[in-house]
PDB file of N, CA and C in Angstrom:
ATOM      1  N   UNK T 231     101.445   3.475 149.302  1.00 56.00           N
ATOM      2  CA  UNK T 231     102.374   3.241 148.742  1.00 56.00           C
ATOM      3  C   UNK T 231     102.491   5.147 148.657  1.00 56.00           C
ATOM      4  N   UNK T 232     101.910   4.792 148.301  1.00 65.00           N
ATOM      5  CA  UNK T 232     101.989   6.249 147.769  1.00 65.00           C
ATOM      6  C   UNK T 232     102.199   8.090 148.729  1.00 65.00           C
ATOM      7  N   UNK T 233     101.313   7.961 149.682  1.00 68.00           N
ATOM      8  CA  UNK T 233     100.894   8.217 150.883  1.00 68.00           C
ATOM      9  C   UNK T 233     102.875   8.114 151.528  1.00 68.00           C
ATOM     10  N   UNK T 234     103.540   7.375 151.605  1.00 68.00           N
ATOM     11  CA  UNK T 234     104.343   6.451 152.544  1.00 68.00           C
ATOM     12  C   UNK T 234     105.880   8.038 151.291  1.00 68.00           C
ATOM     13  N   UNK T 235     105.405   7.646 149.779  1.00 75.00           N
ATOM     14  CA  UNK T 235     106.188   8.717 149.125  1.00 75.00           C
ATOM     15  C   UNK T 235     106.572   9.940 148.866  1.00 75.00           C
ATOM     16  N   UNK T 236     105.100  10.458 149.351  1.00 74.00           N
ATOM     17  CA  UNK T 236     104.974  11.546 149.603  1.00 74.00           C
ATOM     18  C   UNK T 236     105.749  12.280 151.034  1.00 74.00           C
ATOM     19  N   UNK T 237     105.094  11.670 151.743  1.00 70.00           N
ATOM     20  CA  UNK T 237     105.776  11.661 153.123  1.00 70.00           C
ATOM     21  C   UNK T 237     107.343  11.870 153.381  1.00 70.00           C
ATOM     22  N   UNK T 238     107.572  10.998 152.717  1.00 73.00           N
ATOM     23  CA  UNK T 238     109.161  11.279 152.282  1.00 73.00           C
ATOM     24  C   UNK T 238     109.578  12.489 152.058  1.00 73.00           C
ATOM     25  N   UNK T 239     109.230  12.711 151.211  1.00 76.00           N
ATOM     26  CA  UNK T 239     109.203  13.796 150.187  1.00 76.00           C
ATOM     27  C   UNK T 239     109.647  14.818 150.965  1.00 76.00           C
ATOM     28  N   UNK T 240     108.267  14.904 151.578  1.00 73.00           N
ATOM     29  CA  UNK T 240     108.302  16.131 152.761  1.00 73.00           C
ATOM     30  C   UNK T 240     108.587  16.246 153.767  1.00 73.00           C
ATOM     31  N   UNK T 241     109.411  15.628 153.609  1.00 73.00           N
ATOM     32  CA  UNK T 241     110.081  14.968 155.470  1.00 73.00           C
ATOM     33  C   UNK T 241     112.097  15.274 154.894  1.00 73.00           C
ATOM     34  N   UNK T 242     112.006  15.259 153.804  1.00 74.00           N
ATOM     35  CA  UNK T 242     113.798  15.245 152.914  1.00 74.00           C
ATOM     36  C   UNK T 242     113.630  16.901 152.796  1.00 74.00           C
ATOM     37  N   UNK T 243     112.516  17.654 152.313  1.00 74.00           N
ATOM     38  CA  UNK T 243     112.569  19.256 152.033  1.00 74.00           C
ATOM     39  C   UNK T 243     111.883  19.627 153.428  1.00 74.00           C
ATOM     40  N   UNK T 244     112.241  18.999 154.160  1.00 65.00           N
ATOM     41  CA  UNK T 244     111.712  19.467 155.929  1.00 65.00           C
ATOM     42  C   UNK T 244     110.696  20.408 155.945  1.00 65.00           C
ATOM     43  N   UNK T 245     109.807  20.291 155.613  1.00 74.00           N
ATOM     44  CA  UNK T 245     108.671  21.336 155.527  1.00 74.00           C
ATOM     45  C   UNK T 245     107.902  20.294 156.870  1.00 74.00           C
ATOM     46  N   UNK T 246     106.988  21.599 157.681  1.00 82.00           N
ATOM     47  CA  UNK T 246     106.330  21.332 158.442  1.00 82.00           C
ATOM     48  C   UNK T 246     105.015  21.086 157.935  1.00 82.00           C
ATOM     49  N   UNK T 247     104.212  19.923 158.588  1.00 83.00           N
ATOM     50  CA  UNK T 247     102.966  18.668 158.147  1.00 83.00           C
ATOM     51  C   UNK T 247     102.907  18.202 159.097  1.00 83.00           C
ATOM     52  N   UNK T 248     101.438  18.008 159.189  1.00 87.00           N
ATOM     53  CA  UNK T 248     100.414  17.488 160.447  1.00 87.00           C
ATOM     54  C   UNK T 248      99.661  16.253 160.217  1.00 87.00           C
ATOM     55  N   UNK T 249     100.513  15.212 160.481  1.00 86.00           N
ATOM     56  CA  UNK T 249      99.914  13.648 159.693  1.00 86.00           C
ATOM     57  C   UNK T 249      98.755  13.432 161.016  1.00 86.00           C
ATOM     58  N   UNK T 250      97.555  12.615 160.954  1.00 88.00           N
ATOM     59  CA  UNK T 250      96.841  12.585 161.194  1.00 88.00           C
ATOM     60  C   UNK T 250      95.973  11.149 161.079  1.00 88.00           C
ATOM     61  N   UNK T 251      96.337  10.678 161.107  1.00 87.00           N
ATOM     62  CA  UNK T 251      96.379   8.444 161.482  1.00 87.00           C
ATOM     63  C   UNK T 251      95.667   7.665 163.169  1.00 87.00           C
ATOM     64  N   UNK T 252      95.529   6.753 161.905  1.00 85.00           N
ATOM     65  CA  UNK T 252      94.392   5.695 162.652  1.00 85.00           C
ATOM     66  C   UNK T 252      95.541   4.459 163.389  1.00 85.00           C
ATOM     67  N   UNK T 253      96.876   4.955 163.448  1.00 87.00           N
ATOM     68  CA  UNK T 253      97.454   3.628 163.726  1.00 87.00           C
ATOM     69  C   UNK T 253      98.507   4.149 164.060  1.00 87.00           C
ATOM     70  N   UNK T 254      99.098   3.328 165.482  1.00 90.00           N
ATOM     71  CA  UNK T 254      99.859   3.591 167.044  1.00 90.00           C
ATOM     72  C   UNK T 254     101.322   3.353 165.969  1.00 90.00           C
ATOM     73  N   UNK T 255     101.342   2.180 164.994  1.00 89.00           N
ATOM     74  CA  UNK T 255     102.771   1.910 164.587  1.00 89.00           C
ATOM     75  C   UNK T 255     102.917   3.211 163.719  1.00 89.00           C
ATOM     76  N   UNK T 256     102.226   4.564 163.360  1.00 86.00           N
ATOM     77  CA  UNK T 256     102.495   4.958 161.838  1.00 86.00           C
ATOM     78  C   UNK T 256     103.182   6.154 163.154  1.00 86.00           C
ATOM     79  N   UNK T 257     102.170   6.368 164.039  1.00 89.00           N
ATOM     80  CA  UNK T 257     102.774   7.270 165.224  1.00 89.00           C
ATOM     81  C   UNK T 257     103.400   7.057 165.631  1.00 89.00           C
ATOM     82  N   UNK T 258     104.087   6.523 166.293  1.00 90.00           N
ATOM     83  CA  UNK T 258     105.678   6.169 166.594  1.00 90.00           C
ATOM     84  C   UNK T 258     106.513   6.125 165.478  1.00 90.00           C
ATOM     85  N   UNK T 259     106.767   5.383 164.836  1.00 86.00           N
ATOM     86  CA  UNK T 259     107.124   5.420 163.634  1.00 86.00           C
ATOM     87  C   UNK T 259     107.935   7.436 163.033  1.00 86.00           C
ATOM     88  N   UNK T 260     106.726   7.852 163.100  1.00 85.00           N
ATOM     89  CA  UNK T 260     107.364   9.323 162.785  1.00 85.00           C
ATOM     90  C   UNK T 260     107.303  10.358 164.061  1.00 85.00           C
ATOM     91  N   UNK T 261     107.705   9.751 165.351  1.00 89.00           N
ATOM     92  CA  UNK T 261     107.635  11.028 166.801  1.00 89.00           C
ATOM     93  C   UNK T 261     109.294  11.209 166.419  1.00 89.00           C
ATOM     94  N   UNK T 262     109.897  11.165 165.984  1.00 87.00           N
ATOM     95  CA  UNK T 262     111.362  11.423 165.739  1.00 87.00           C
ATOM     96  C   UNK T 262     110.850  12.662 165.097  1.00 87.00           C
ATOM     97  N   UNK T 263     110.585  13.172 164.178  1.00 84.00           N
ATOM     98  CA  UNK T 263     111.207  14.217 163.175  1.00 84.00           C
ATOM     99  C   UNK T 263     109.848  15.188 164.295  1.00 84.00           C
ATOM    100  N   UNK T 264     109.773  15.998 164.001  1.00 86.00           N
ATOM    101  CA  UNK T 264     110.648  17.696 164.904  1.00 86.00           C
ATOM    102  C   UNK T 264     109.582  18.284 163.997  1.00 86.00           C
ATOM    103  N   UNK T 265     109.672  18.087 162.692  1.00 84.00           N
ATOM    104  CA  UNK T 265     108.481  19.152 162.020  1.00 84.00           C
ATOM    105  C   UNK T 265     107.684  18.342 161.342  1.00 84.00           C
ATOM    106  N   UNK T 266     107.408  17.054 161.904  1.00 86.00           N
ATOM    107  CA  UNK T 266     105.680  16.361 161.694  1.00 86.00           C
ATOM    108  C   UNK T 266     104.359  16.218 162.923  1.00 86.00           C
ATOM    109  N   UNK T 267     104.084  17.254 163.028  1.00 90.00           N
ATOM    110  CA  UNK T 267     102.257  16.854 164.018  1.00 90.00           C
ATOM    111  C   UNK T 267     102.129  15.689 164.097  1.00 90.00           C
ATOM    112  N   UNK T 268     101.685  15.146 164.755  1.00 91.00           N
ATOM    113  CA  UNK T 268     100.868  13.675 164.937  1.00 91.00           C
ATOM    114  C   UNK T 268     100.005  13.621 165.635  1.00 91.00           C
ATOM    115  N   UNK T 269      98.522  12.985 165.088  1.00 89.00           N
ATOM    116  CA  UNK T 269      97.803  13.158 165.560  1.00 89.00           C
ATOM    117  C   UNK T 269      97.051  12.414 165.777  1.00 89.00           C
ATOM    118  N   UNK T 270      96.713  11.318 166.860  1.00 88.00           N
ATOM    119  CA  UNK T 270      96.201   9.827 167.220  1.00 88.00           C
ATOM    120  C   UNK T 270      94.820   9.987 167.024  1.00 88.00           C
ATOM    121  N   UNK T 271      93.997   9.489 165.822  1.00 86.00           N
ATOM    122  CA  UNK T 271      92.720   9.257 166.437  1.00 86.00           C
ATOM    123  C   UNK T 271      92.474   8.495 167.013  1.00 86.00           C
ATOM    124  N   UNK T 272      91.318   8.035 168.082  1.00 83.00           N
ATOM    125  CA  UNK T 272      90.777   6.662 168.616  1.00 83.00           C
ATOM    126  C   UNK T 272      89.971   5.701 168.361  1.00 83.00           C
ATOM    127  N   UNK T 273      89.635   5.341 169.527  1.00 81.00           N
ATOM    128  CA  UNK T 273      88.624   4.571 169.298  1.00 81.00           C
ATOM    129  C   UNK T 273      89.266   3.235 170.166  1.00 81.00           C
ATOM    130  N   UNK T 274      88.581   2.056 169.437  1.00 86.00           N
ATOM    131  CA  UNK T 274      89.018   0.291 170.391  1.00 86.00           C
ATOM    132  C   UNK T 274      89.964   0.185 169.573  1.00 86.00           C
ATOM    133  N   UNK T 275      91.288  -0.410 169.859  1.00 88.00           N
ATOM    134  CA  UNK T 275      92.010  -0.947 169.092  1.00 88.00           C
ATOM    135  C   UNK T 275      91.913  -2.409 168.546  1.00 88.00           C
ATOM    136  N   UNK T 276      92.183  -2.161 166.865  1.00 87.00           N
ATOM    137  CA  UNK T 276      91.673  -3.795 166.169  1.00 87.00           C
ATOM    138  C   UNK T 276      93.696  -4.386 166.247  1.00 87.00           C
ATOM    139  N   UNK T 277      93.291  -5.822 166.493  1.00 88.00           N
ATOM    140  CA  UNK T 277      94.877  -5.554 167.005  1.00 88.00           C
ATOM    141  C   UNK T 277      95.445  -6.607 165.998  1.00 88.00           C
ATOM    142  N   UNK T 278      94.471  -7.029 165.448  1.00 85.00           N
ATOM    143  CA  UNK T 278      95.242  -8.057 164.085  1.00 85.00           C
ATOM    144  C   UNK T 278      95.789  -6.682 162.794  1.00 85.00           C
ATOM    145  N   UNK T 279      95.880  -5.716 163.179  1.00 83.00           N
ATOM    146  CA  UNK T 279      96.107  -4.875 162.783  1.00 83.00           C
ATOM    147  C   UNK T 279      97.016  -3.886 163.151  1.00 83.00           C
ATOM    148  N   UNK T 280      96.376  -3.471 164.031  1.00 86.00           N
ATOM    149  CA  UNK T 280      97.039  -2.444 165.076  1.00 86.00           C
ATOM    150  C   UNK T 280      96.947  -0.806 163.946  1.00 86.00           C
ATOM    151  N   UNK T 281      95.218  -0.739 164.255  1.00 85.00           N
ATOM    152  CA  UNK T 281      95.106   0.272 163.656  1.00 85.00           C
ATOM    153  C   UNK T 281      93.627   0.388 164.492  1.00 85.00           C
ATOM    154  N   UNK T 282      93.407   1.622 165.388  1.00 85.00           N
ATOM    155  CA  UNK T 282      91.891   1.728 165.842  1.00 85.00           C
ATOM    156  C   UNK T 282      90.600   2.219 164.934  1.00 85.00           C
ATOM    157  N   UNK T 283      89.731   1.855 165.336  1.00 84.00           N
ATOM    158  CA  UNK T 283      88.016   1.253 165.056  1.00 84.00           C
ATOM    159  C   UNK T 283      87.023   1.601 165.821  1.00 84.00           C
ATOM    160  N   UNK T 284      86.256   2.849 165.341  1.00 82.00           N
ATOM    161  CA  UNK T 284      85.116   2.636 165.955  1.00 82.00           C
ATOM    162  C   UNK T 284      84.335   3.766 165.229  1.00 82.00           C
ATOM    163  N   UNK T 285      82.826   4.227 166.753  1.00 82.00           N
ATOM    164  CA  UNK T 285      82.219   5.493 166.389  1.00 82.00           C
ATOM    165  C   UNK T 285      82.940   6.936 166.966  1.00 82.00           C
ATOM    166  N   UNK T 286      84.605   6.745 167.699  1.00 81.00           N
ATOM    167  CA  UNK T 286      85.345   7.415 168.211  1.00 81.00           C
ATOM    168  C   UNK T 286      85.852   7.655 166.801  1.00 81.00           C
ATOM    169  N   UNK T 287      86.367   6.993 166.344  1.00 76.00           N
ATOM    170  CA  UNK T 287      87.302   7.484 165.053  1.00 76.00           C
ATOM    171  C   UNK T 287      86.089   7.934 164.020  1.00 76.00           C
ATOM    172  N   UNK T 288      85.230   7.720 164.034  1.00 79.00           N
ATOM    173  CA  UNK T 288      84.209   7.834 162.925  1.00 79.00           C
ATOM    174  C   UNK T 288      83.751   9.391 163.156  1.00 79.00           C
ATOM    175  N   UNK T 289      82.975   9.931 164.351  1.00 83.00           N
ATOM    176  CA  UNK T 289      83.097  11.155 164.836  1.00 83.00           C
ATOM    177  C   UNK T 289      85.085  11.940 164.158  1.00 83.00           C
ATOM    178  N   UNK T 290      85.590  11.408 165.051  1.00 83.00           N
ATOM    179  CA  UNK T 290      87.201  12.682 165.338  1.00 83.00           C
ATOM    180  C   UNK T 290      87.518  12.139 163.236  1.00 83.00           C
ATOM    181  N   UNK T 291      87.067  11.757 162.551  1.00 81.00           N
ATOM    182  CA  UNK T 291      87.552  11.778 161.010  1.00 81.00           C
ATOM    183  C   UNK T 291      86.506  12.309 160.459  1.00 81.00           C
ATOM    184  N   UNK T 292      85.895  12.659 161.221  1.00 83.00           N
ATOM    185  CA  UNK T 292      84.547  13.819 159.672  1.00 83.00           C
ATOM    186  C   UNK T 292      84.674  15.412 160.498  1.00 83.00           C
ATOM    187  N   UNK T 293      85.449  15.830 161.500  1.00 87.00           N
ATOM    188  CA  UNK T 293      86.430  17.060 162.516  1.00 87.00           C
ATOM    189  C   UNK T 293      87.174  17.337 161.240  1.00 87.00           C
ATOM    190  N   UNK T 294      87.854  16.421 160.623  1.00 86.00           N
ATOM    191  CA  UNK T 294      89.000  16.948 160.038  1.00 86.00           C
ATOM    192  C   UNK T 294      89.349  17.258 158.433  1.00 86.00           C
ATOM    193  N   UNK T 295      89.500  18.691 158.464  1.00 86.00           N
ATOM    194  CA  UNK T 295      89.904  19.828 157.146  1.00 86.00           C
ATOM    195  C   UNK T 295      91.170  19.517 156.534  1.00 86.00           C
ATOM    196  N   UNK T 296      91.309  18.302 155.751  1.00 83.00           N
ATOM    197  CA  UNK T 296      92.791  18.268 155.275  1.00 83.00           C
ATOM    198  C   UNK T 296      93.347  19.159 153.888  1.00 83.00           C
ATOM    199  N   UNK T 297      94.399  19.311 152.997  1.00 82.00           N
ATOM    200  CA  UNK T 297      94.373  20.203 152.414  1.00 82.00           C
ATOM    201  C   UNK T 297      94.470  18.992 150.904  1.00 82.00           C
ATOM    202  N   UNK T 298      95.819  17.531 151.527  1.00 76.00           N
ATOM    203  CA  UNK T 298      95.813  16.541 150.855  1.00 76.00           C
ATOM    204  C   UNK T 298      95.538  15.690 151.917  1.00 76.00           C
ATOM    205  N   UNK T 299      95.003  14.435 151.317  1.00 75.00           N
ATOM    206  CA  UNK T 299      93.984  13.405 152.531  1.00 75.00           C
ATOM    207  C   UNK T 299      94.849  12.175 150.787  1.00 75.00           C
ATOM    208  N   UNK T 300      95.272  10.887 152.245  1.00 72.00           N
ATOM    209  CA  UNK T 300      95.695   9.672 151.533  1.00 72.00           C
ATOM    210  C   UNK T 300      94.621   8.584 152.951  1.00 72.00           C
ATOM    211  N   UNK T 301      94.518   7.905 152.292  1.00 70.00           N
ATOM    212  CA  UNK T 301      93.745   6.624 152.655  1.00 70.00           C
ATOM    213  C   UNK T 301      93.931   5.388 152.063  1.00 70.00           C
ATOM    214  N   UNK T 302      94.073   4.251 152.946  1.00 68.00           N
ATOM    215  CA  UNK T 302      94.169   3.240 152.700  1.00 68.00           C
ATOM    216  C   UNK T 302      93.659   2.244 153.205  1.00 68.00           C
ATOM    217  N   UNK T 303      93.363   1.196 152.369  1.00 66.00           N
ATOM    218  CA  UNK T 303      91.933   0.182 153.439  1.00 66.00           C
ATOM    219  C   UNK T 303      92.853  -1.065 153.256  1.00 66.00           C
ATOM    220  N   UNK T 304      92.327  -1.834 153.714  1.00 62.00           N
ATOM    221  CA  UNK T 304      92.464  -3.160 154.145  1.00 62.00           C
ATOM    222  C   UNK T 304      92.195  -4.073 153.054  1.00 62.00           C
ATOM    223  N   UNK T 305      90.792  -3.893 152.712  1.00 58.00           N
ATOM    224  CA  UNK T 305      90.230  -4.919 152.238  1.00 58.00           C
ATOM    225  C   UNK T 305      89.015  -4.170 151.523  1.00 58.00           C
ATOM    226  N   UNK T 306      88.618  -5.143 149.911  1.00 59.00           N
ATOM    227  CA  UNK T 306      87.657  -4.328 149.286  1.00 59.00           C
ATOM    228  C   UNK T 306      87.174  -5.679 148.710  1.00 59.00           C
ATOM    229  N   UNK T 307      85.864  -6.095 149.373  1.00 58.00           N
ATOM    230  CA  UNK T 307      84.886  -6.562 149.485  1.00 58.00           C
ATOM    231  C   UNK T 307      83.683  -7.059 147.953  1.00 58.00           C
ATOM    232  N   UNK T 308      83.441  -7.770 146.992  1.00 64.00           N
ATOM    233  CA  UNK T 308      82.604  -7.227 145.910  1.00 64.00           C
ATOM    234  C   UNK T 308      81.192  -7.933 146.933  1.00 64.00           C
ATOM    235  N   UNK T 309      80.521  -6.825 146.495  1.00 69.00           N
ATOM    236  CA  UNK T 309      79.380  -7.615 147.161  1.00 69.00           C
ATOM    237  C   UNK T 309      78.373  -8.434 145.791  1.00 69.00           C
ATOM    238  N   UNK T 310      77.973  -9.737 146.690  1.00 73.00           N
ATOM    239  CA  UNK T 310      77.203 -10.489 145.533  1.00 73.00           C
ATOM    240  C   UNK T 310      75.837 -10.239 144.526  1.00 73.00           C
ATOM    241  N   UNK T 311      75.811 -10.593 143.670  1.00 66.00           N
ATOM    242  CA  UNK T 311      74.490  -9.478 142.855  1.00 66.00           C
ATOM    243  C   UNK T 311      73.154 -10.490 143.592  1.00 66.00           C
TER     244      UNK T 311
END
């Protein structure tokens, strides 16, 4: 949610910025904004969530240097003691 608010503010201010995403849905949603460069990270498509995953994605993330970073998780599981 915070990432969406921050992106909306940047879009309203018409600042140029880059979005790196593992979500084809997010990439498509941002495609019409000329001030946003969209980089899609590859990997196998996890059809349930419509995001990419796997070693290709992990390697690509390791090469990114970001000034501002937002991360979303779909679930966090507590390990039993």
